[in-house]
C-alpha atoms as one frame of an Amber mdcrd trajectory, in Angstrom:
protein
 118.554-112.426   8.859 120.222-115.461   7.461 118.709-115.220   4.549 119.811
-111.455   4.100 123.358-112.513   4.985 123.546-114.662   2.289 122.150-112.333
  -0.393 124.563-109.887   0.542 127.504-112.793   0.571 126.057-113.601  -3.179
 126.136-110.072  -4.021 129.443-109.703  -2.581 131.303-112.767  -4.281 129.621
-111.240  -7.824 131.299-108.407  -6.920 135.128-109.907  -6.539 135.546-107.696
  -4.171 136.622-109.376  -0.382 135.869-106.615   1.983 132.219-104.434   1.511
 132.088-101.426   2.773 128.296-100.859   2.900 128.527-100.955   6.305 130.199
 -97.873   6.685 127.552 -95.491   4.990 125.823 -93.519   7.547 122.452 -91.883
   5.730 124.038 -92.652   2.471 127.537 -91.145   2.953 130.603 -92.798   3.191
 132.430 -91.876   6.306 135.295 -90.538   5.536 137.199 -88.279   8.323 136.763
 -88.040  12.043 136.651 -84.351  13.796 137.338 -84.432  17.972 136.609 -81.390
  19.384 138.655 -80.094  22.523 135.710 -80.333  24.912 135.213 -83.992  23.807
 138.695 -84.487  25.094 138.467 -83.073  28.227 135.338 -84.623  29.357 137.035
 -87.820  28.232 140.077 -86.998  30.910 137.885 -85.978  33.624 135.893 -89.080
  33.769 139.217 -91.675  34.052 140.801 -89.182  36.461 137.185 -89.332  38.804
 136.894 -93.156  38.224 140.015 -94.985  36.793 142.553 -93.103  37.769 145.410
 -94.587  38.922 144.421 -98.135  37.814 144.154-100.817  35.081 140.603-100.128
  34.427 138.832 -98.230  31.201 135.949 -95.618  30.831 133.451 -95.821  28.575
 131.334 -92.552  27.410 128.572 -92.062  24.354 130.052 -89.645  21.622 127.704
 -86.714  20.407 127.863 -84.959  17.088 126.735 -84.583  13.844 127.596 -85.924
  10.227 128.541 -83.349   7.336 128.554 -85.289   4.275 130.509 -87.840   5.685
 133.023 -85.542   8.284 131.901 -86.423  11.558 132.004 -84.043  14.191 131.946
 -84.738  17.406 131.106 -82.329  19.680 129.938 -83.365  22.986 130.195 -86.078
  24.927 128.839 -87.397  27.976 129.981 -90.599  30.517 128.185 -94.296  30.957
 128.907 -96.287  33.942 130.900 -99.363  32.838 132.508-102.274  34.159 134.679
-105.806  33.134 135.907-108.709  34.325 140.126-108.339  34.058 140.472-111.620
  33.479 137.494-112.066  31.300 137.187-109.341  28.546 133.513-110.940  27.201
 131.811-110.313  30.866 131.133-106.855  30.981 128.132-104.209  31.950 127.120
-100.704  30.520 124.134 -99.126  32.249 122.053 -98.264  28.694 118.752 -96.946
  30.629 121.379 -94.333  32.376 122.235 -93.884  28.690 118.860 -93.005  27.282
 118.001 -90.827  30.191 121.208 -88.435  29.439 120.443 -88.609  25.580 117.013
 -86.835  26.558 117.958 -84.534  28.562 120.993 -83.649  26.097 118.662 -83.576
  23.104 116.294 -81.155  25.334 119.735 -78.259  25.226 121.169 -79.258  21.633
 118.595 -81.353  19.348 121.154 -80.830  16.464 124.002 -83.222  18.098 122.570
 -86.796  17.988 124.703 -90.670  18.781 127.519 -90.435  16.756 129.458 -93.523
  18.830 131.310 -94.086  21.738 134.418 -93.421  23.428 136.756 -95.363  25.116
 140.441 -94.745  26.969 141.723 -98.502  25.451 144.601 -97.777  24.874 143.951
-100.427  22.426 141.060-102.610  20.966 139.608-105.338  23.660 137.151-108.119
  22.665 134.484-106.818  24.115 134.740-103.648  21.586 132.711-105.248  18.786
 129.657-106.531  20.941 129.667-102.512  22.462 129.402-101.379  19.188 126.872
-103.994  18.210 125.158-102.532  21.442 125.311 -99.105  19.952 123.468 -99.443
  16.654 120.243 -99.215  18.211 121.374 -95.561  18.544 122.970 -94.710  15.151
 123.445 -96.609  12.187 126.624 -96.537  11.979 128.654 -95.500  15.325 131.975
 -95.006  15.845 134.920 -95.846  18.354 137.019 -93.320  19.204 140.070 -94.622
  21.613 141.585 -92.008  23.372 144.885 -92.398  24.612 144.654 -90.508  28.378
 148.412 -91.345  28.951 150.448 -90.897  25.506 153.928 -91.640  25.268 154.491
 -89.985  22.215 153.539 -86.094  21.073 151.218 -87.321  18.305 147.466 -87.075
  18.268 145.744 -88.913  21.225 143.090 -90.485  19.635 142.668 -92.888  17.122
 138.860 -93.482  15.290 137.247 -96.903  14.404 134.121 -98.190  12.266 132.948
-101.109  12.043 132.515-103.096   8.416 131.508-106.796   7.030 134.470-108.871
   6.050 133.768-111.517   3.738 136.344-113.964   2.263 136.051-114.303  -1.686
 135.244-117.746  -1.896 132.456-117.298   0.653 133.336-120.540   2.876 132.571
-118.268   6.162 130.359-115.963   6.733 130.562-112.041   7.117 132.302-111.084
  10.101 132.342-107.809  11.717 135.802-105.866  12.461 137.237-102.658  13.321
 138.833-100.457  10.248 140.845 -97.388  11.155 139.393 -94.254   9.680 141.846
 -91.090   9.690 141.475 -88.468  12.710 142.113 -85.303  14.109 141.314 -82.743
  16.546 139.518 -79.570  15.684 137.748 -76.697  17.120 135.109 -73.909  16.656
 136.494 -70.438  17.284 135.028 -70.199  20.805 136.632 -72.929  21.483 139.801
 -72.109  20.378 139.834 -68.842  23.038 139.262 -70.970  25.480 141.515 -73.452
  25.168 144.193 -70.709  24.654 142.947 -69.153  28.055 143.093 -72.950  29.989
 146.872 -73.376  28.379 147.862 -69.753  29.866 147.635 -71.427  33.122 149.384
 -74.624  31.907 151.948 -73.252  30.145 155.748 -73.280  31.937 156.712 -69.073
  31.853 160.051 -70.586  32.915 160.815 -72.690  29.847 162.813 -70.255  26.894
 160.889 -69.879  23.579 164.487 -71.260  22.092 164.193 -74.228  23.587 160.407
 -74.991  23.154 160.845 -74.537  20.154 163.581 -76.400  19.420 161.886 -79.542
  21.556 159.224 -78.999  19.327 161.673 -79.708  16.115 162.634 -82.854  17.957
 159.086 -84.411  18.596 158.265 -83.254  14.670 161.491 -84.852  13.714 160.735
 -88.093  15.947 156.850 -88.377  14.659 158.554 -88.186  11.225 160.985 -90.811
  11.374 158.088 -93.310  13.197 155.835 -92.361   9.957 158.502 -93.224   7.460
 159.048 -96.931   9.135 155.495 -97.532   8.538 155.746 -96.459   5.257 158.472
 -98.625   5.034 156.840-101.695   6.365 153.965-101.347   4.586 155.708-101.522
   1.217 158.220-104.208   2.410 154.963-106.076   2.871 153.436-105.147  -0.259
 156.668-106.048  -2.092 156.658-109.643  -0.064 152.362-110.003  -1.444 151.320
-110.158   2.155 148.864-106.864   1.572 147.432-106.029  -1.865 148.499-102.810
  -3.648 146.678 -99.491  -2.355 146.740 -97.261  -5.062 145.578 -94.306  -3.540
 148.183 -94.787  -0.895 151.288 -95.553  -3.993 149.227 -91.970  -5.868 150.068
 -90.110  -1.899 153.813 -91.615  -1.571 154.313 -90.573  -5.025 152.956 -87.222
  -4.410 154.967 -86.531  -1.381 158.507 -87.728  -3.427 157.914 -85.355  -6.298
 157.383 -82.660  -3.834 161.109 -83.374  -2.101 163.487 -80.712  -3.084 166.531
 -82.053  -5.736 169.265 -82.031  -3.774 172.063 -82.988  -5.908 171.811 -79.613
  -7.667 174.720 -77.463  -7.407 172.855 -74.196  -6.746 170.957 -75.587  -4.288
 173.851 -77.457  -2.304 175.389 -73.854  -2.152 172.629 -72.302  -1.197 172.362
 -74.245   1.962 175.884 -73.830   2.350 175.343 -70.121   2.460 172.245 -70.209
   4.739 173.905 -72.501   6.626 177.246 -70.387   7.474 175.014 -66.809   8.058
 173.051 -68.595  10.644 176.639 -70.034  12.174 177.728 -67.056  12.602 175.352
 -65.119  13.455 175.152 -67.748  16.275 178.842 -66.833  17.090 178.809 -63.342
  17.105 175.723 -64.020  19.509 177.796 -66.242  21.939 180.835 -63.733  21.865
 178.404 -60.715  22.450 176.442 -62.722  25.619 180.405 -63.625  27.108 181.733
 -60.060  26.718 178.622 -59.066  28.722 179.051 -61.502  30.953 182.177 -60.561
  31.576 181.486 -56.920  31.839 178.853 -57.521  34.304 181.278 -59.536  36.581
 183.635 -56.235  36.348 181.141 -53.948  37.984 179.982 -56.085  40.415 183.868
 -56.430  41.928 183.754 -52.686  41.600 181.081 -52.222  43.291 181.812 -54.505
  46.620 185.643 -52.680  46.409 184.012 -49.478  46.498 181.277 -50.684  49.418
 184.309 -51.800  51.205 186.541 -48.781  51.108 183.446 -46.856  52.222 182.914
 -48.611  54.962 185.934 -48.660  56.182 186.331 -44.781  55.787 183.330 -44.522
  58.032 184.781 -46.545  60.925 188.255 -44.674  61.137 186.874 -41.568  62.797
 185.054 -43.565  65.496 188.463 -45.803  66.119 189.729 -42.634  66.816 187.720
 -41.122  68.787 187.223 -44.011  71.820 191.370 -43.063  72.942 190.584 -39.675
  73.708 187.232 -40.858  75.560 189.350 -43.390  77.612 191.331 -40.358  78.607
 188.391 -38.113  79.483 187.202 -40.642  81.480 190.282 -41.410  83.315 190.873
 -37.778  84.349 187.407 -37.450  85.706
């Protein structure tokens, strides 16, 4: 193995490249993209509610899926009973025999989804991580973390997808080191599973929340998730402008892409156009407030007519019975 380390460390320095990603080719593909599916998620938020719930403690599950020319899907999932030392992140247990018995049984009902990695509710990396994963290449050649966020602050994506690579410095005075990269994310879903996570939001869904104002909270978390993206981006080049990280071009070729698609502004037409849009939807906004007052209004009317007229009807009713008890009192007096 030593020998083998240092071939690749040679091959490596011949290179001049500092970081190898070898590592990260599962059956010859480069992983690429990361696909959770809903069911994934939910398993994942059923096992900390039935076990961690309410504490500081993390789950830990095996990941299920398949590879499609470097997309990984991941399908199904399944728990692994887990525990840590709080004070000591390196002392920890993970029952692998309870592991290998649910594999079989799973491969017995799906033989297509195989180890794709693991799963865990973080909500960050924890220095046991690596020697997990170590753990898990017996399983898959290359697995993945996924970290799934069971209590997120913000209205982004939950989840955030890891792999494994070899670091190696260019002048080779250490050896290769494993850590985590990021790899990008997101959650997708078959059409059947689509229905029925539009059935299982039916019931979660608030009926007495307005479509105007979901909507508009919606423009404020988009707005919000925006604003958090563009300090990265602006960190990231304030960094890259001080020579703390090296130039990514395909990251300058995707800023560059996304300025030249921004609208010119400073065009004439197009500040009057806005203007235009802008004033039709203000007023059509304030012939909609006058419209809801006036009914207001008229509503208030007919309900004051209404009590007058409930009054003067009773009170029409109880005249011919005031009337009547005098000449009773009489009646009664001559008998």
């Amino acid at each position: 193995e030593r020998e083998r380390e240092r071939e690749r460390e040679r091959e490596v320095r011949k290179s001049g490249i500092s970081r190898t990603h070898a590592s990260m080719t599962g059956g010859g593909s480069k992983l690429e993209q990361v696909i959770v599916h809903p069911l994934v998620l939910l398993s994942v938020v059923d096992n900390y509610n039935r076990v961690a719930q309410n504490t500081r403690k993390r789950v830990v599950g095996v990941l299920l899926g398949e590879n499609k020319k470097g997309v990984v899907h991941v399908t199904n999932s399944y728990a692994v009973p887990f525990e840590e030392d709080e004070k000591d992140g390196g002392i920890w247990f993970m029952d692998y025999s309870y592991h290998e018995n649910m594999y079989a049984m799973f491969r017995k009902i799906n033989a297509r989804e195989v180890v794709v990695g693991w799963y865990s509710t973080g909500p960050r990396l924890r220095d046991a991580d690596l020697e997990i994963n170590q753990l898990m290449t017996k399983y898959c050649k290359q697995p993945l973390l996924v970290i799934v966020d069971v209590k997120p602050e913000d209205n982004g994506i939950p989840i955030k997808a890891y792999c494994a690579i070899d670091e190696v410095k260019e002048d080779g005075t250490e050896r290769a080191k494993k850590i985590f990269v990021h790899i990008g994310s997101e959650v997708g879903a078959h059409e059947a599973e689509e229905i029925g996570v539009e059935h299982l939001l039916r019931d979660v869904k608030d009926a007495t929340i307005s479509t105007l104002s979901t909507e508009v909270s919606n423009r404020l978390a988009a707005l919000g998730d925006l604003a958090k993206y563009l300090e990265d981006i602006k960190r990231y080049m304030s960094l890259v402008i001080e020579g703390k990280l090296p130039i990514n071009h395909e990251i300058m070729y995707n800023l560059q892409e996304a300025f030249n698609l921004m609208p010119n502004l400073n065009v004439e037409e197009v500040d009057k156009a806005f203007a235009v849009k802008t004033n039709d939807m203000m007023m059509a906004m304030y012939i909609a407030s006058l419209v809801r007052s006036v009914i207001a209004l008229h509503n208030l009317i007919n309900n004051k007519e209404s009590q007058l007229n409930a009054n003067t009807t009773t009170t029409k009713k109880t005249k011919p019975d005031d009337a009547a008890e005098p000449a009773k009192k009489v009646e009664e007096a001559k008998a």
